[in-house]
């Protein structure tokens, strides 16, 4: 059974940076896309970054220019978050979608931006 393991969350002051990582417990072949989502209390889960197998990345306007998604050859996916704001506070989830439609989620990692 595939498990996604996230790391890198924590408490940071406004304007600070964090780097999230997500690795799968077993190698996932034929990855279609990898992404990061977040969910704040009382809000719906939302996409914050997505990267396709071809390397194309997209971001919502709320994080564009501040967040960068990347991946390595082992299908570990990273999210570099700079210039963090209090409104970025949420639980961040890693997601991997395979070409055959398998949709994997991590357990979530808390990111808190506060002074």
Short mmCIF file of N, CA, C and O in Angstrom, two decimals:
data_model
loop_
_atom_site.label_atom_id
_atom_site.label_comp_id
_atom_site.label_asym_id
_atom_site.label_seq_id
_atom_site.Cartn_x
_atom_site.Cartn_y
_atom_site.Cartn_z
N UNK A 1 0.85 -1.19 0.00
CA UNK A 1 0.00 0.00 0.00
C UNK A 1 0.89 1.24 0.00
O UNK A 1 1.82 1.35 0.77
N UNK A 2 0.56 2.17 -0.87
CA UNK A 2 1.36 3.38 -1.00
C UNK A 2 1.00 4.37 0.10
O UNK A 2 -0.19 4.63 0.35
N UNK A 3 2.01 4.89 0.75
CA UNK A 3 1.81 5.96 1.72
C UNK A 3 2.69 7.13 1.34
O UNK A 3 3.83 6.95 0.92
N UNK A 4 2.14 8.32 1.48
CA UNK A 4 2.91 9.53 1.24
C UNK A 4 3.29 10.14 2.58
O UNK A 4 2.43 10.29 3.45
N UNK A 5 4.55 10.46 2.71
CA UNK A 5 5.06 10.97 3.99
C UNK A 5 5.55 12.39 3.80
O UNK A 5 6.51 12.63 3.05
N UNK A 6 4.89 13.32 4.47
CA UNK A 6 5.23 14.73 4.38
C UNK A 6 6.10 15.14 5.55
O UNK A 6 6.00 14.57 6.64
N UNK A 7 6.91 16.14 5.33
CA UNK A 7 7.73 16.71 6.39
C UNK A 7 8.00 18.16 6.08
O UNK A 7 7.81 18.61 4.94
N UNK A 8 8.44 18.90 7.10
CA UNK A 8 8.86 20.28 6.88
C UNK A 8 7.92 21.34 7.40
O UNK A 8 8.23 22.53 7.34
N UNK A 9 6.76 20.95 7.91
CA UNK A 9 5.85 21.95 8.45
C UNK A 9 6.34 22.49 9.77
O UNK A 9 7.33 22.01 10.33
N UNK A 10 5.64 23.51 10.28
CA UNK A 10 6.02 24.07 11.56
C UNK A 10 5.49 25.47 11.73
O UNK A 10 4.62 25.92 11.00
N UNK A 11 6.06 26.14 12.72
CA UNK A 11 5.69 27.51 13.05
C UNK A 11 6.74 28.46 12.49
O UNK A 11 7.95 28.24 12.70
N UNK A 12 6.29 29.49 11.80
CA UNK A 12 7.22 30.46 11.22
C UNK A 12 6.60 31.85 11.34
O UNK A 12 5.37 32.00 11.34
N UNK A 13 7.45 32.85 11.44
CA UNK A 13 6.97 34.23 11.51
C UNK A 13 6.56 34.74 10.14
O UNK A 13 7.08 34.25 9.11
N UNK A 14 5.67 35.70 10.08
CA UNK A 14 5.33 36.30 8.78
C UNK A 14 6.58 36.79 8.06
O UNK A 14 7.48 37.38 8.68
N UNK A 15 6.62 36.52 6.77
CA UNK A 15 7.79 36.86 5.98
C UNK A 15 8.83 35.76 5.91
O UNK A 15 9.78 35.85 5.13
N UNK A 16 8.65 34.74 6.71
CA UNK A 16 9.61 33.64 6.74
C UNK A 16 9.38 32.62 5.65
O UNK A 16 8.51 32.77 4.79
N UNK A 17 10.18 31.56 5.70
CA UNK A 17 10.14 30.51 4.68
C UNK A 17 10.07 29.14 5.31
O UNK A 17 10.56 28.93 6.43
N UNK A 18 9.48 28.22 4.57
CA UNK A 18 9.47 26.81 4.93
C UNK A 18 9.58 26.00 3.65
O UNK A 18 9.16 26.45 2.59
N UNK A 19 10.11 24.79 3.78
CA UNK A 19 10.19 23.88 2.64
C UNK A 19 9.56 22.56 3.03
O UNK A 19 10.02 21.90 3.97
N UNK A 20 8.51 22.21 2.34
CA UNK A 20 7.82 20.94 2.58
C UNK A 20 8.36 19.88 1.62
O UNK A 20 8.70 20.19 0.48
N UNK A 21 8.39 18.65 2.11
CA UNK A 21 8.80 17.52 1.29
C UNK A 21 7.77 16.42 1.40
O UNK A 21 7.10 16.28 2.43
N UNK A 22 7.67 15.63 0.34
CA UNK A 22 6.72 14.52 0.35
C UNK A 22 7.33 13.37 -0.45
O UNK A 22 7.67 13.54 -1.61
N UNK A 23 7.43 12.22 0.21
CA UNK A 23 7.99 11.05 -0.45
C UNK A 23 7.02 9.88 -0.32
O UNK A 23 6.34 9.75 0.70
N UNK A 24 7.00 9.05 -1.32
CA UNK A 24 6.14 7.86 -1.29
C UNK A 24 6.89 6.68 -0.67
O UNK A 24 8.11 6.58 -0.81
N UNK A 25 6.16 5.82 0.00
CA UNK A 25 6.77 4.67 0.67
C UNK A 25 7.28 3.64 -0.32
O UNK A 25 8.18 2.86 -0.02
N UNK A 26 6.68 3.62 -1.51
CA UNK A 26 7.14 2.75 -2.59
C UNK A 26 7.19 3.57 -3.86
O UNK A 26 6.54 4.62 -3.96
N UNK A 27 7.94 3.10 -4.82
CA UNK A 27 8.06 3.83 -6.07
C UNK A 27 6.72 3.82 -6.81
O UNK A 27 6.10 2.78 -6.94
N UNK A 28 6.29 4.99 -7.24
CA UNK A 28 5.06 5.11 -8.02
C UNK A 28 5.45 5.32 -9.47
O UNK A 28 6.13 6.29 -9.80
N UNK A 29 5.02 4.41 -10.30
CA UNK A 29 5.33 4.52 -11.71
C UNK A 29 4.21 5.25 -12.44
O UNK A 29 3.08 5.29 -12.01
N UNK A 30 4.55 5.82 -13.56
CA UNK A 30 3.57 6.52 -14.40
C UNK A 30 2.81 7.59 -13.62
O UNK A 30 1.59 7.58 -13.55
N UNK A 31 3.57 8.51 -13.06
CA UNK A 31 2.95 9.63 -12.36
C UNK A 31 2.43 10.63 -13.38
O UNK A 31 3.12 11.03 -14.30
N UNK A 32 1.20 11.04 -13.18
CA UNK A 32 0.58 12.04 -14.06
C UNK A 32 0.88 13.43 -13.55
O UNK A 32 1.30 14.31 -14.31
N UNK A 33 0.66 13.63 -12.26
CA UNK A 33 0.89 14.95 -11.68
C UNK A 33 1.10 14.81 -10.18
O UNK A 33 0.66 13.83 -9.57
N UNK A 34 1.78 15.79 -9.62
CA UNK A 34 2.01 15.84 -8.18
C UNK A 34 1.60 17.22 -7.71
O UNK A 34 1.79 18.22 -8.45
N UNK A 35 1.07 17.30 -6.51
CA UNK A 35 0.61 18.60 -6.07
C UNK A 35 0.57 18.76 -4.57
O UNK A 35 0.78 17.80 -3.81
N UNK A 36 0.38 19.98 -4.17
CA UNK A 36 0.19 20.34 -2.77
C UNK A 36 -1.15 21.07 -2.63
O UNK A 36 -1.46 21.96 -3.44
N UNK A 37 -1.89 20.68 -1.63
CA UNK A 37 -3.16 21.32 -1.30
C UNK A 37 -3.08 21.78 0.15
O UNK A 37 -2.21 21.34 0.90
N UNK A 38 -3.99 22.66 0.52
CA UNK A 38 -4.05 23.06 1.92
C UNK A 38 -5.50 23.24 2.35
O UNK A 38 -6.38 23.49 1.53
N UNK A 39 -5.69 23.09 3.64
CA UNK A 39 -7.03 23.27 4.21
C UNK A 39 -6.91 24.00 5.53
O UNK A 39 -6.27 23.51 6.47
N UNK A 40 -7.51 25.18 5.58
CA UNK A 40 -7.55 25.96 6.80
C UNK A 40 -8.84 25.62 7.55
O UNK A 40 -9.81 25.16 6.95
N UNK A 41 -8.89 25.88 8.85
CA UNK A 41 -10.09 25.57 9.63
C UNK A 41 -11.32 26.26 9.05
O UNK A 41 -11.29 27.46 8.77
N UNK A 42 -12.39 25.50 8.84
CA UNK A 42 -13.63 26.05 8.34
C UNK A 42 -13.65 26.33 6.85
O UNK A 42 -14.63 26.89 6.35
N UNK A 43 -12.58 25.95 6.15
CA UNK A 43 -12.51 26.21 4.71
C UNK A 43 -12.34 24.90 3.94
O UNK A 43 -11.94 23.89 4.50
N UNK A 44 -12.62 24.97 2.64
CA UNK A 44 -12.43 23.81 1.79
C UNK A 44 -10.97 23.64 1.44
O UNK A 44 -10.18 24.58 1.45
N UNK A 45 -10.62 22.40 1.13
CA UNK A 45 -9.26 22.13 0.68
C UNK A 45 -9.05 22.79 -0.67
O UNK A 45 -9.92 22.73 -1.55
N UNK A 46 -7.89 23.44 -0.84
CA UNK A 46 -7.61 24.15 -2.08
C UNK A 46 -6.22 23.79 -2.60
O UNK A 46 -5.30 23.50 -1.83
N UNK A 47 -6.10 23.85 -3.90
CA UNK A 47 -4.83 23.60 -4.54
C UNK A 47 -3.91 24.79 -4.34
O UNK A 47 -4.32 25.94 -4.51
N UNK A 48 -2.64 24.52 -4.00
CA UNK A 48 -1.66 25.60 -3.92
C UNK A 48 -0.54 25.46 -4.94
O UNK A 48 0.12 26.44 -5.26
N UNK A 49 -0.32 24.26 -5.43
CA UNK A 49 0.72 24.08 -6.45
C UNK A 49 0.57 22.71 -7.08
O UNK A 49 0.22 21.75 -6.39
N UNK A 50 0.86 22.64 -8.36
CA UNK A 50 0.74 21.37 -9.07
C UNK A 50 1.80 21.33 -10.15
O UNK A 50 2.08 22.34 -10.80
N UNK A 51 2.41 20.16 -10.31
CA UNK A 51 3.42 19.98 -11.35
C UNK A 51 3.12 18.69 -12.10
O UNK A 51 2.85 17.65 -11.50
N UNK A 52 3.16 18.77 -13.42
CA UNK A 52 2.86 17.60 -14.24
C UNK A 52 4.12 16.77 -14.46
O UNK A 52 5.24 17.19 -14.15
N UNK A 53 3.94 15.62 -15.06
CA UNK A 53 5.08 14.76 -15.35
C UNK A 53 6.04 15.43 -16.33
O UNK A 53 7.23 15.15 -16.34
N UNK A 54 5.51 16.35 -17.13
CA UNK A 54 6.36 17.07 -18.06
C UNK A 54 7.06 18.26 -17.45
O UNK A 54 7.86 18.93 -18.12
N UNK A 55 6.75 18.55 -16.18
CA UNK A 55 7.44 19.63 -15.49
C UNK A 55 6.70 20.96 -15.49
O UNK A 55 7.21 21.95 -14.95
N UNK A 56 5.51 21.00 -16.06
CA UNK A 56 4.74 22.25 -16.04
C UNK A 56 4.10 22.45 -14.68
O UNK A 56 3.47 21.54 -14.14
N UNK A 57 4.26 23.65 -14.15
CA UNK A 57 3.73 23.96 -12.82
C UNK A 57 2.67 25.05 -12.91
O UNK A 57 2.74 25.93 -13.77
N UNK A 58 1.70 24.98 -12.03
CA UNK A 58 0.71 26.04 -11.96
C UNK A 58 0.36 26.32 -10.52
O UNK A 58 0.46 25.45 -9.66
N UNK A 59 -0.01 27.57 -10.27
CA UNK A 59 -0.28 28.07 -8.92
C UNK A 59 -1.50 28.99 -8.95
O UNK A 59 -1.72 29.70 -9.93
N UNK A 60 -2.25 29.04 -7.87
CA UNK A 60 -3.29 30.05 -7.79
C UNK A 60 -2.65 31.41 -7.54
O UNK A 60 -1.50 31.50 -7.09
N UNK A 61 -3.39 32.46 -7.80
CA UNK A 61 -2.85 33.81 -7.63
C UNK A 61 -2.41 34.08 -6.19
O UNK A 61 -1.50 34.87 -5.95
N UNK A 62 -3.06 33.42 -5.24
CA UNK A 62 -2.78 33.68 -3.82
C UNK A 62 -1.35 33.31 -3.42
O UNK A 62 -0.82 33.85 -2.43
N UNK A 63 -0.71 32.42 -4.16
CA UNK A 63 0.65 32.00 -3.80
C UNK A 63 1.65 32.22 -4.92
O UNK A 63 2.86 32.02 -4.72
N UNK A 64 1.18 32.65 -6.08
CA UNK A 64 2.07 32.82 -7.23
C UNK A 64 3.17 33.82 -6.90
O UNK A 64 2.90 34.90 -6.36
N UNK A 65 4.39 33.45 -7.22
CA UNK A 65 5.53 34.31 -6.94
C UNK A 65 6.13 34.09 -5.57
O UNK A 65 7.23 34.58 -5.28
N UNK A 66 5.43 33.36 -4.71
CA UNK A 66 5.94 33.09 -3.36
C UNK A 66 6.23 31.61 -3.15
O UNK A 66 7.16 31.26 -2.42
N UNK A 67 5.45 30.74 -3.77
CA UNK A 67 5.60 29.29 -3.61
C UNK A 67 6.18 28.70 -4.90
O UNK A 67 5.86 29.14 -6.00
N UNK A 68 7.02 27.69 -4.73
CA UNK A 68 7.59 26.98 -5.88
C UNK A 68 7.53 25.48 -5.63
O UNK A 68 8.02 25.00 -4.61
N UNK A 69 6.95 24.77 -6.57
CA UNK A 69 6.88 23.31 -6.48
C UNK A 69 7.97 22.72 -7.36
O UNK A 69 8.28 23.25 -8.43
N UNK A 70 8.55 21.61 -6.88
CA UNK A 70 9.56 20.92 -7.67
C UNK A 70 9.49 19.43 -7.33
O UNK A 70 8.85 19.03 -6.37
N UNK A 71 10.20 18.65 -8.13
CA UNK A 71 10.22 17.21 -7.91
C UNK A 71 11.58 16.69 -8.29
O UNK A 71 12.31 17.32 -9.06
N UNK A 72 11.94 15.52 -7.76
CA UNK A 72 13.20 14.92 -8.16
C UNK A 72 12.94 13.62 -8.91
O UNK A 72 11.80 13.23 -9.14
N UNK A 73 14.00 12.95 -9.28
CA UNK A 73 13.88 11.76 -10.11
C UNK A 73 13.23 10.60 -9.36
O UNK A 73 12.77 9.65 -10.00
N UNK A 74 13.21 10.67 -8.05
CA UNK A 74 12.59 9.61 -7.25
C UNK A 74 11.13 9.92 -6.94
O UNK A 74 10.52 9.27 -6.10
N UNK A 75 10.60 10.94 -7.60
CA UNK A 75 9.21 11.36 -7.37
C UNK A 75 8.96 11.85 -5.96
O UNK A 75 7.86 11.68 -5.42
N UNK A 76 9.99 12.45 -5.36
CA UNK A 76 9.77 13.23 -4.15
C UNK A 76 9.37 14.62 -4.60
O UNK A 76 9.97 15.18 -5.51
N UNK A 77 8.34 15.16 -3.97
CA UNK A 77 7.87 16.48 -4.38
C UNK A 77 8.10 17.47 -3.24
O UNK A 77 7.95 17.13 -2.07
N UNK A 78 8.50 18.66 -3.61
CA UNK A 78 8.86 19.70 -2.65
C UNK A 78 7.97 20.93 -2.87
O UNK A 78 7.51 21.19 -3.97
N UNK A 79 7.80 21.69 -1.79
CA UNK A 79 7.13 22.97 -1.90
C UNK A 79 7.94 23.99 -1.11
O UNK A 79 8.00 23.91 0.12
N UNK A 80 8.58 24.88 -1.83
CA UNK A 80 9.31 25.97 -1.20
C UNK A 80 8.36 27.12 -1.02
O UNK A 80 7.78 27.62 -1.99
N UNK A 81 8.19 27.57 0.21
CA UNK A 81 7.25 28.64 0.53
C UNK A 81 8.02 29.81 1.12
O UNK A 81 8.65 29.69 2.17
N UNK A 82 7.98 30.92 0.43
CA UNK A 82 8.66 32.14 0.86
C UNK A 82 7.65 33.24 1.14
O UNK A 82 6.49 33.16 0.72
N UNK A 83 8.10 34.25 1.85
CA UNK A 83 7.25 35.41 2.15
C UNK A 83 5.90 34.96 2.72
O UNK A 83 4.83 35.42 2.28
N UNK A 84 5.96 34.08 3.68
CA UNK A 84 4.74 33.50 4.23
C UNK A 84 3.91 34.54 4.95
O UNK A 84 4.44 35.47 5.58
N UNK A 85 2.60 34.36 4.84
CA UNK A 85 1.64 35.27 5.44
C UNK A 85 0.76 34.50 6.43
O UNK A 85 0.60 33.28 6.29
N UNK A 86 0.16 35.19 7.38
CA UNK A 86 -0.74 34.48 8.32
C UNK A 86 -1.84 33.71 7.60
O UNK A 86 -2.25 32.64 8.08
N UNK A 87 -2.30 34.21 6.48
CA UNK A 87 -3.36 33.51 5.75
C UNK A 87 -2.88 32.24 5.07
O UNK A 87 -3.70 31.48 4.52
N UNK A 88 -1.60 31.97 5.10
CA UNK A 88 -1.08 30.70 4.60
C UNK A 88 -1.20 29.58 5.64
O UNK A 88 -0.90 28.43 5.33
N UNK A 89 -1.60 29.95 6.84
CA UNK A 89 -1.75 28.95 7.90
C UNK A 89 -2.80 27.92 7.52
O UNK A 89 -3.94 28.27 7.19
N UNK A 90 -2.41 26.65 7.54
CA UNK A 90 -3.31 25.57 7.14
C UNK A 90 -2.59 24.24 7.33
O UNK A 90 -1.38 24.21 7.60
N UNK A 91 -3.33 23.17 7.16
CA UNK A 91 -2.73 21.85 7.03
C UNK A 91 -2.45 21.63 5.54
O UNK A 91 -3.35 21.80 4.71
N UNK A 92 -1.23 21.29 5.22
CA UNK A 92 -0.81 21.10 3.84
C UNK A 92 -0.73 19.61 3.52
O UNK A 92 -0.14 18.83 4.28
N UNK A 93 -1.33 19.24 2.39
CA UNK A 93 -1.41 17.84 1.98
C UNK A 93 -0.70 17.64 0.64
O UNK A 93 -0.87 18.43 -0.30
N UNK A 94 0.03 16.57 0.58
CA UNK A 94 0.67 16.16 -0.66
C UNK A 94 -0.28 15.24 -1.44
O UNK A 94 -1.01 14.45 -0.83
N UNK A 95 -0.23 15.34 -2.76
CA UNK A 95 -1.08 14.51 -3.61
C UNK A 95 -0.30 14.02 -4.81
O UNK A 95 0.47 14.79 -5.42
N UNK A 96 -0.47 12.75 -5.14
CA UNK A 96 0.13 12.19 -6.36
C UNK A 96 -0.97 11.46 -7.13
O UNK A 96 -1.67 10.62 -6.58
N UNK A 97 -1.08 11.81 -8.41
CA UNK A 97 -2.05 11.19 -9.29
C UNK A 97 -1.30 10.39 -10.35
O UNK A 97 -0.44 10.94 -11.04
N UNK A 98 -1.64 9.10 -10.44
CA UNK A 98 -0.96 8.28 -11.43
C UNK A 98 -1.72 8.31 -12.76
O UNK A 98 -2.87 8.75 -12.83
N UNK A 99 -1.06 7.82 -13.80
CA UNK A 99 -1.68 7.82 -15.11
C UNK A 99 -2.86 6.86 -15.22
O UNK A 99 -3.66 6.97 -16.16
N UNK A 100 -2.97 5.92 -14.28
CA UNK A 100 -4.10 4.99 -14.31
C UNK A 100 -5.17 5.40 -13.31
O UNK A 100 -6.08 4.63 -13.00
N UNK A 101 -5.05 6.60 -12.81
CA UNK A 101 -6.12 7.16 -11.98
C UNK A 101 -6.01 6.93 -10.49
O UNK A 101 -6.92 7.31 -9.74
N UNK A 102 -4.93 6.34 -10.03
CA UNK A 102 -4.75 6.19 -8.58
C UNK A 102 -4.41 7.55 -7.98
O UNK A 102 -3.53 8.26 -8.48
N UNK A 103 -5.12 7.89 -6.93
CA UNK A 103 -5.00 9.20 -6.31
C UNK A 103 -4.53 9.01 -4.87
O UNK A 103 -5.25 8.46 -4.04
N UNK A 104 -3.31 9.45 -4.59
CA UNK A 104 -2.73 9.23 -3.27
C UNK A 104 -2.63 10.55 -2.51
O UNK A 104 -2.30 11.59 -3.09
N UNK A 105 -2.88 10.46 -1.20
CA UNK A 105 -2.81 11.64 -0.34
C UNK A 105 -1.92 11.37 0.86
O UNK A 105 -1.91 10.25 1.40
N UNK A 106 -1.22 12.40 1.28
CA UNK A 106 -0.46 12.34 2.51
C UNK A 106 -1.36 12.61 3.71
O UNK A 106 -2.54 12.95 3.56
N UNK A 107 -0.79 12.49 4.90
CA UNK A 107 -1.57 12.66 6.12
C UNK A 107 -1.72 14.12 6.51
O UNK A 107 -2.53 14.46 7.37
N UNK A 108 -0.93 14.98 5.89
CA UNK A 108 -1.00 16.40 6.18
C UNK A 108 0.07 16.85 7.15
O UNK A 108 0.47 16.10 8.05
N UNK A 109 0.54 18.07 6.95
CA UNK A 109 1.50 18.67 7.86
C UNK A 109 1.07 20.10 8.16
O UNK A 109 0.66 20.84 7.26
N UNK A 110 1.13 20.47 9.41
CA UNK A 110 0.62 21.78 9.83
C UNK A 110 1.66 22.87 9.54
O UNK A 110 2.83 22.73 9.88
N UNK A 111 1.19 23.94 8.93
CA UNK A 111 1.99 25.14 8.73
C UNK A 111 1.27 26.28 9.44
O UNK A 111 0.10 26.55 9.15
N UNK A 112 1.96 26.91 10.37
CA UNK A 112 1.40 28.04 11.11
C UNK A 112 2.29 29.25 10.93
O UNK A 112 3.49 29.19 11.20
N UNK A 113 1.69 30.33 10.45
CA UNK A 113 2.42 31.58 10.24
C UNK A 113 1.90 32.59 11.24
O UNK A 113 0.76 33.05 11.15
N UNK A 114 2.74 32.91 12.20
CA UNK A 114 2.29 33.79 13.28
C UNK A 114 3.48 34.43 13.96
O UNK A 114 4.56 33.83 14.04
N UNK A 115 3.28 35.65 14.42
CA UNK A 115 4.33 36.32 15.19
C UNK A 115 4.14 36.07 16.67
O UNK A 115 4.94 36.55 17.48
#
